[in-house]
mmCIF file of C-alpha atoms in Angstrom:
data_model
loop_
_atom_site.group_PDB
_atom_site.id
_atom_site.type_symbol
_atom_site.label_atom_id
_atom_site.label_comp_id
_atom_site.label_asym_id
_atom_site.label_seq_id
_atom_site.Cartn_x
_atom_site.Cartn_y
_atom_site.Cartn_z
ATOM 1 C CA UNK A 292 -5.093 4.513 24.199
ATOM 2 C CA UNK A 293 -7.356 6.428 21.744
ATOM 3 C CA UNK A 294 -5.842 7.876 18.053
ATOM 4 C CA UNK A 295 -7.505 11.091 17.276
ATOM 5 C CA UNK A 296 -6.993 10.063 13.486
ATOM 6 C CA UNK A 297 -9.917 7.227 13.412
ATOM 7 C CA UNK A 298 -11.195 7.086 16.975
ATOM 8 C CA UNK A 299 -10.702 3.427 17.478
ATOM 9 C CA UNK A 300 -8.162 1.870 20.206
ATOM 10 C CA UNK A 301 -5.493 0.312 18.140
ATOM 11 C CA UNK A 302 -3.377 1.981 15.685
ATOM 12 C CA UNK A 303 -3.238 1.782 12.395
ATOM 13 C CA UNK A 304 0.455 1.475 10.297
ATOM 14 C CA UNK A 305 0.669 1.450 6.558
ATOM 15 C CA UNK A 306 3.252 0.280 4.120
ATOM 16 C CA UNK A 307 3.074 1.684 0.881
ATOM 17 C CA UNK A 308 4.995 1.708 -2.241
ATOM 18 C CA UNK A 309 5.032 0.093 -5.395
ATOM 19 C CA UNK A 310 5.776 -3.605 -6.408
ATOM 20 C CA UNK A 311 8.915 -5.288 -5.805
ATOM 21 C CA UNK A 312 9.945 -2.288 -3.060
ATOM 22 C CA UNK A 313 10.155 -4.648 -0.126
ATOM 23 C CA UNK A 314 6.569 -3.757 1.667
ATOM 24 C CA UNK A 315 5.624 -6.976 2.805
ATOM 25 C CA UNK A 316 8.837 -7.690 4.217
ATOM 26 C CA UNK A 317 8.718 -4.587 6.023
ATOM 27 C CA UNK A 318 5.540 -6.026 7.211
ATOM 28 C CA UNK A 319 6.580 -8.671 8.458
ATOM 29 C CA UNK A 320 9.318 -7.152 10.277
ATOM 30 C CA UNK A 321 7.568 -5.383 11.839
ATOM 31 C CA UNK A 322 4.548 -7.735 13.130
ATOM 32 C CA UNK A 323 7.793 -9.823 14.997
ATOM 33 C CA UNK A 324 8.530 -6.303 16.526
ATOM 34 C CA UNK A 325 5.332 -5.318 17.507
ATOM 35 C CA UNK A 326 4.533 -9.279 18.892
ATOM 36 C CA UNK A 327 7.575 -8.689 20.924
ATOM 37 C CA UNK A 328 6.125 -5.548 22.871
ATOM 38 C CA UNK A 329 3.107 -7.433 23.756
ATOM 39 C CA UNK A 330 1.024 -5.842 21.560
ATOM 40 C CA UNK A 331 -1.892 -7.941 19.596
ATOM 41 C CA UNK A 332 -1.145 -7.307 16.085
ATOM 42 C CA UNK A 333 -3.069 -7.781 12.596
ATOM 43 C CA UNK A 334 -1.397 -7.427 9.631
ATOM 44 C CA UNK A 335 -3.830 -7.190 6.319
ATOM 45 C CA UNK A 336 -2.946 -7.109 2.403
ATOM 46 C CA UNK A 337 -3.931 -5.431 -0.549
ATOM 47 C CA UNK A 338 -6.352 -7.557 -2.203
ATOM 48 C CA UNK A 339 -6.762 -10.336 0.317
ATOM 49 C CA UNK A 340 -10.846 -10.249 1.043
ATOM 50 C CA UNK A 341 -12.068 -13.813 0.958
ATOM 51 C CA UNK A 342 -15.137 -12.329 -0.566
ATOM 52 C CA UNK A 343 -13.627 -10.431 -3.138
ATOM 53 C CA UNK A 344 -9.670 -11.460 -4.218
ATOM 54 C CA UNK A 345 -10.393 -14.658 -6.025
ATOM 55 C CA UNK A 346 -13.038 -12.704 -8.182
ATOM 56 C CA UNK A 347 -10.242 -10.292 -9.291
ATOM 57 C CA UNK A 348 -7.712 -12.690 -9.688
ATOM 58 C CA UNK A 349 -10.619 -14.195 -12.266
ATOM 59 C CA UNK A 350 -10.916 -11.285 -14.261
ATOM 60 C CA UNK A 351 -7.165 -10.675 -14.002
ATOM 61 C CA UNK A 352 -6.857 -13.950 -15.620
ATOM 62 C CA UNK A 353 -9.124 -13.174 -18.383
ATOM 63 C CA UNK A 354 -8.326 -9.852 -19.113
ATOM 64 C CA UNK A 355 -12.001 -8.639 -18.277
ATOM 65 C CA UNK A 356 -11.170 -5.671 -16.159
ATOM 66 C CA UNK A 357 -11.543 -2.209 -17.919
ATOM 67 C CA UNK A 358 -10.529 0.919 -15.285
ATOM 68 C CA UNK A 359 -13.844 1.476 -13.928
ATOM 69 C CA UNK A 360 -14.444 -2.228 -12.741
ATOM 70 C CA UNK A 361 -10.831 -2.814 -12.159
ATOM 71 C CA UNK A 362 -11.820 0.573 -9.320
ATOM 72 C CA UNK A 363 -14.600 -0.831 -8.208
ATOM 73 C CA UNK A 364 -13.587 -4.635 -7.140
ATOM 74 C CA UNK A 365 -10.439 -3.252 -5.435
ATOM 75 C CA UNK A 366 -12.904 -0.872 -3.461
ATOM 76 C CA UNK A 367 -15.291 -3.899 -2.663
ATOM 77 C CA UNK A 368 -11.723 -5.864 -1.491
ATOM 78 C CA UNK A 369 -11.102 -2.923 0.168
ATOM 79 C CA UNK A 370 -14.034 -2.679 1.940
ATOM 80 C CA UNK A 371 -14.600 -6.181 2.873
ATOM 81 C CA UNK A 372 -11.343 -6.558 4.975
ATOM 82 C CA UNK A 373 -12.150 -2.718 6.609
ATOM 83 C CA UNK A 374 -15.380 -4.322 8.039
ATOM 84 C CA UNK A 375 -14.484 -8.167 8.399
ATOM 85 C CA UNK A 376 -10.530 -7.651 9.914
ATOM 86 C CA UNK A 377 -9.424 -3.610 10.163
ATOM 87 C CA UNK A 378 -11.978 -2.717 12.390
ATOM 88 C CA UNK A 379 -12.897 -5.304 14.276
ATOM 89 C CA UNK A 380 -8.758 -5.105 15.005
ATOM 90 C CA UNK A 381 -8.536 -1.966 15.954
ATOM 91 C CA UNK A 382 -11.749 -1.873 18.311
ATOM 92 C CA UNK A 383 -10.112 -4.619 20.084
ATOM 93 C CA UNK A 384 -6.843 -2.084 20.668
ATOM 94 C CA UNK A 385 -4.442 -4.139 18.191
ATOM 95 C CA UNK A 386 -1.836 -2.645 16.099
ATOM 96 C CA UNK A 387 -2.716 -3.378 12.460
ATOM 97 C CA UNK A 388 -0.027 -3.515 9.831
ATOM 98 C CA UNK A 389 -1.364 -2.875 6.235
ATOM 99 C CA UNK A 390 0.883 -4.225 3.396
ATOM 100 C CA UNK A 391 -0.919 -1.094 0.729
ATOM 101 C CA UNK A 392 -3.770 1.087 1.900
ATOM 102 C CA UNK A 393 -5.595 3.405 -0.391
ATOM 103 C CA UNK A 394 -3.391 5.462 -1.703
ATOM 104 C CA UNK A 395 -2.262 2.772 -3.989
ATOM 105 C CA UNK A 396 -5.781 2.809 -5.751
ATOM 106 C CA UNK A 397 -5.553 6.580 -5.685
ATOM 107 C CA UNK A 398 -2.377 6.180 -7.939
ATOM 108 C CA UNK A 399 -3.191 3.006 -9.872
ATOM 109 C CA UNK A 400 -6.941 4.861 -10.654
ATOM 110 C CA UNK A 401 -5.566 8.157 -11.193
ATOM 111 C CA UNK A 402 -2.317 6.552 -13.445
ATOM 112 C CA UNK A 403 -5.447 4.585 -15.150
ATOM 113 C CA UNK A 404 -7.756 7.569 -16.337
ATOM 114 C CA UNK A 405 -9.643 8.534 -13.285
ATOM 115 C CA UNK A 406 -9.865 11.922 -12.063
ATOM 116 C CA UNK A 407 -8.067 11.611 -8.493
ATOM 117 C CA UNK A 408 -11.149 13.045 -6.369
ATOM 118 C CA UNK A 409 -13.645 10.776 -8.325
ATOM 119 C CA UNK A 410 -11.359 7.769 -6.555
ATOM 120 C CA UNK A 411 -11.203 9.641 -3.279
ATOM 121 C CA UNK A 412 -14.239 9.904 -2.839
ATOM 122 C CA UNK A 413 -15.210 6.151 -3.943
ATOM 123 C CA UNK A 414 -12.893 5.392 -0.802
ATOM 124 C CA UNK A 415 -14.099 8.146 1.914
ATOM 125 C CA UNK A 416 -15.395 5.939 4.584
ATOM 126 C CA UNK A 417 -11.623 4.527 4.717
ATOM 127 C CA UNK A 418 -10.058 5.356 8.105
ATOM 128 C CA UNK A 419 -7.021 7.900 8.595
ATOM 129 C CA UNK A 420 -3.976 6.357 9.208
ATOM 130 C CA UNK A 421 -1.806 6.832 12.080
ATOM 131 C CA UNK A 422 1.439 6.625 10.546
ATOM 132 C CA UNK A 423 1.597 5.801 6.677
ATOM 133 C CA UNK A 424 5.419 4.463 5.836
ATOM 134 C CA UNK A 425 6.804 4.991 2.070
ATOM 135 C CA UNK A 426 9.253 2.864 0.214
ATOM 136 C CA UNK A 427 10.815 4.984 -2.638
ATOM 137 C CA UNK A 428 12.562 2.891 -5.542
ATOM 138 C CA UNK A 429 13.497 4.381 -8.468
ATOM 139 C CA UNK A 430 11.861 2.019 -11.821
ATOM 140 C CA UNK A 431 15.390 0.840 -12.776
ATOM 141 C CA UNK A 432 15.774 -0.859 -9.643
ATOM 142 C CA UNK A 433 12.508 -2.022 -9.260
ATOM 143 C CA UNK A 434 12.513 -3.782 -12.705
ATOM 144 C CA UNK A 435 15.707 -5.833 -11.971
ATOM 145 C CA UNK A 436 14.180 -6.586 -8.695
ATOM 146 C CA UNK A 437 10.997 -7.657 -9.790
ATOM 147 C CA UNK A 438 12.501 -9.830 -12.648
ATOM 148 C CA UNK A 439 14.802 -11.878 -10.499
ATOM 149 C CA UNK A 440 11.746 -12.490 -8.662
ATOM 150 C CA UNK A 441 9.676 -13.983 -10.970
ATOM 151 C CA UNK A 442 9.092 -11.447 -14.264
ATOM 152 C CA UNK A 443 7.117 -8.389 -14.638
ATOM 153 C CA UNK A 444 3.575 -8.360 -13.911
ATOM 154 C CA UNK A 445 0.809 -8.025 -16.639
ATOM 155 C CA UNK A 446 -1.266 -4.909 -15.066
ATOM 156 C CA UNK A 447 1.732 -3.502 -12.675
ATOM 157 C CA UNK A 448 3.745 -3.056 -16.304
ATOM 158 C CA UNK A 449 0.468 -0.907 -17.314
ATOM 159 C CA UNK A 450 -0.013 -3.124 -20.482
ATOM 160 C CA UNK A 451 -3.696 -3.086 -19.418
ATOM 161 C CA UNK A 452 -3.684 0.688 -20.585
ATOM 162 C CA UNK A 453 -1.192 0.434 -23.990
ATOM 163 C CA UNK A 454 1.179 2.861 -22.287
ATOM 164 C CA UNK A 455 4.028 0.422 -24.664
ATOM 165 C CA UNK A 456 4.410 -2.543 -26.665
ATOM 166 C CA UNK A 457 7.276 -3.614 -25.307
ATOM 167 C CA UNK A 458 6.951 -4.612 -21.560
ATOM 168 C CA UNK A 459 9.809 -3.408 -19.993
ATOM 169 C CA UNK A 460 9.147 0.202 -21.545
ATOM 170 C CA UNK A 461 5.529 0.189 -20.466
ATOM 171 C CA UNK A 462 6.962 -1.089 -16.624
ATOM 172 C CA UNK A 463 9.148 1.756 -17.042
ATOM 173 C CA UNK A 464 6.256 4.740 -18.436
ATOM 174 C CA UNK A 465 3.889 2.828 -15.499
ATOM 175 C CA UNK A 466 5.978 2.968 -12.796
ATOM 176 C CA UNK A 467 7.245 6.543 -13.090
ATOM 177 C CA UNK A 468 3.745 8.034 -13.509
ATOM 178 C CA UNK A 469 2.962 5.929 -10.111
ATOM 179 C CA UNK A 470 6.151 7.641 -8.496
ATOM 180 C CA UNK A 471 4.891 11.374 -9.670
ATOM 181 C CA UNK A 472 1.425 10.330 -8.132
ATOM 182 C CA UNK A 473 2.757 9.532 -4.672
ATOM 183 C CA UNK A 474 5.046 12.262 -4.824
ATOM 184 C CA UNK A 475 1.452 14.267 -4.746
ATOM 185 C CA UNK A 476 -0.071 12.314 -1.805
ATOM 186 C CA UNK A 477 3.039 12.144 0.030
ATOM 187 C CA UNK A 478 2.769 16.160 0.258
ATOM 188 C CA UNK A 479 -0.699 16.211 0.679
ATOM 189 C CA UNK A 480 -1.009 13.122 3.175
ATOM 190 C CA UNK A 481 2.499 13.072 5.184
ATOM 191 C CA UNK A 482 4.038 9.801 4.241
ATOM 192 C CA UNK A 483 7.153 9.102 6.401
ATOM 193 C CA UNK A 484 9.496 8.301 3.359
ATOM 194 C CA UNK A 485 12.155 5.439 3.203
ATOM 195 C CA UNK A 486 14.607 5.019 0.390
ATOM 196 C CA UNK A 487 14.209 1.531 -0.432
ATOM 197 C CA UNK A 488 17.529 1.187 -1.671
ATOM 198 C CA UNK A 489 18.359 0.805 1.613
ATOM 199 C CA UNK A 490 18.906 -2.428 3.440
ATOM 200 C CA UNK A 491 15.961 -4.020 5.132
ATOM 201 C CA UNK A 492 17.855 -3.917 8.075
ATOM 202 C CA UNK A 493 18.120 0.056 7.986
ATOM 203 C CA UNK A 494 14.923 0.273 6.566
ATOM 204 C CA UNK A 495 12.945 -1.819 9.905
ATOM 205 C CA UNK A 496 15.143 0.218 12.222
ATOM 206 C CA UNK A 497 13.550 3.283 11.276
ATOM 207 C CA UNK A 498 10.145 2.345 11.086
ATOM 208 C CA UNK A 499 9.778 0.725 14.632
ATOM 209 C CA UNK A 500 11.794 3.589 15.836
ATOM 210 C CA UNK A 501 9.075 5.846 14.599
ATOM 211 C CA UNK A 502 6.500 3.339 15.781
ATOM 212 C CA UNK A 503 7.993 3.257 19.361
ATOM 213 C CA UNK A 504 7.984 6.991 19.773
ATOM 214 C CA UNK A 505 3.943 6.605 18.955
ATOM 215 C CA UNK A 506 3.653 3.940 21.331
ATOM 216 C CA UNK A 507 5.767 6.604 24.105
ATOM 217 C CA UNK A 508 8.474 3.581 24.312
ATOM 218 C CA UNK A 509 11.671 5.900 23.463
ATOM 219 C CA UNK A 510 13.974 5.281 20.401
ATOM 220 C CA UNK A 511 15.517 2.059 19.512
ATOM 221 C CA UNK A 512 19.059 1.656 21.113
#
């Protein structure tokens, strides 16, 4: 079958959301699901270009990204996997599972200084998803999750951009101007929103229920 939304034969599914909301177990979820129709699947994360990801993980390291090259090498990471694994996937008719797509650089850019249609436009070759699934967690949440799993990340706190001293303030200032972002691109673009509070069980029954009416399989008994 052939999306209107791209033009290739697979379909494209994106999980987006912030840190710590449960994306890539969603993911993963869902690539058992999908394997289980006998349906070829792909799954692809943010940041994950062979090329590109150890490069930012460099400058991560060494604190050498200011907001126009920390755009830019997420756009090259970007575009790397769209050419080398996206495409190549969905020519071939697979379903591919994206763990982040690019609305999260249109709210890390845009919660970073950029002007939002500056960013857009940096990523207008990117194909239209099919369906684009969003995990909502309020901050509180999302900072006692993130902590019991590991601590609170340097540049997904916003220290990067001095929104705070302290790091669980700045988490808390980052994270909330993220939600307001995708509240405006889940208007504009028609995310399919999930409260992540809910259990991951919940959470995956609704997304391959969704998924399954695209596919014209019927609802999940």
């Amino acid at each position: 079958m052939t999306y209107k939304k791209h033009g290739y034969d697979g379909l494209l599914v994106v999980i987006e959301g912030t840190d710590g909301a449960g994306k890539s177990t969603q993911v993963n979820m869902l690539k058992g699901f999908v394997e289980g129709l006998s349906y070829g699947c792909v799954v692809s994360e943010w940041k994950t270009s062979r090329l590109i990801s150890g490069l930012i993980n460099e400058a991560k390291e060494k604190n050498l990204l200011n907001t126009t090259t920390f755009s830019l090498l997420y756009a090259a990471d970007y575009a790397d996997r769209l050419e080398n694994v996206i495409i190549p996937a969905l020519k071939a008719g697979f379903v591919v599972l994206l763990d982040r797509y690019v609305y999260t650089a249109y709210v890390r850019d845009s919660v970073r200084g950029h002007d939002i249609n500056w960013v857009k436009k940096l990523y207008e070759f990117a194909p239209e998803p099919d369906l684009v699934f969003y995990l909502k967690m309020p901050p509180d949440i999302l900072i006692k999750r993130l902590i019991a799993s590991g601590g609170l990340d340097y540049f997904e706190s916003g220290r990067d951009i001095g929104l705070s001293t302290d790091i669980y303030k700045s988490f808390e200032i980052y994270q909330k101007r993220c939600l307001d972002e995708y509240k405006k691109l889940e208007k504009e673009y028609g995310f399919i929103e999930l409260d992540g509070i809910k259990t991951k069980e919940e959470i995956h029954r609704t997304i391959k229920n969704k998924l399954k009416e695209v596919l014209d399989l019927g609802i999940v008994k």
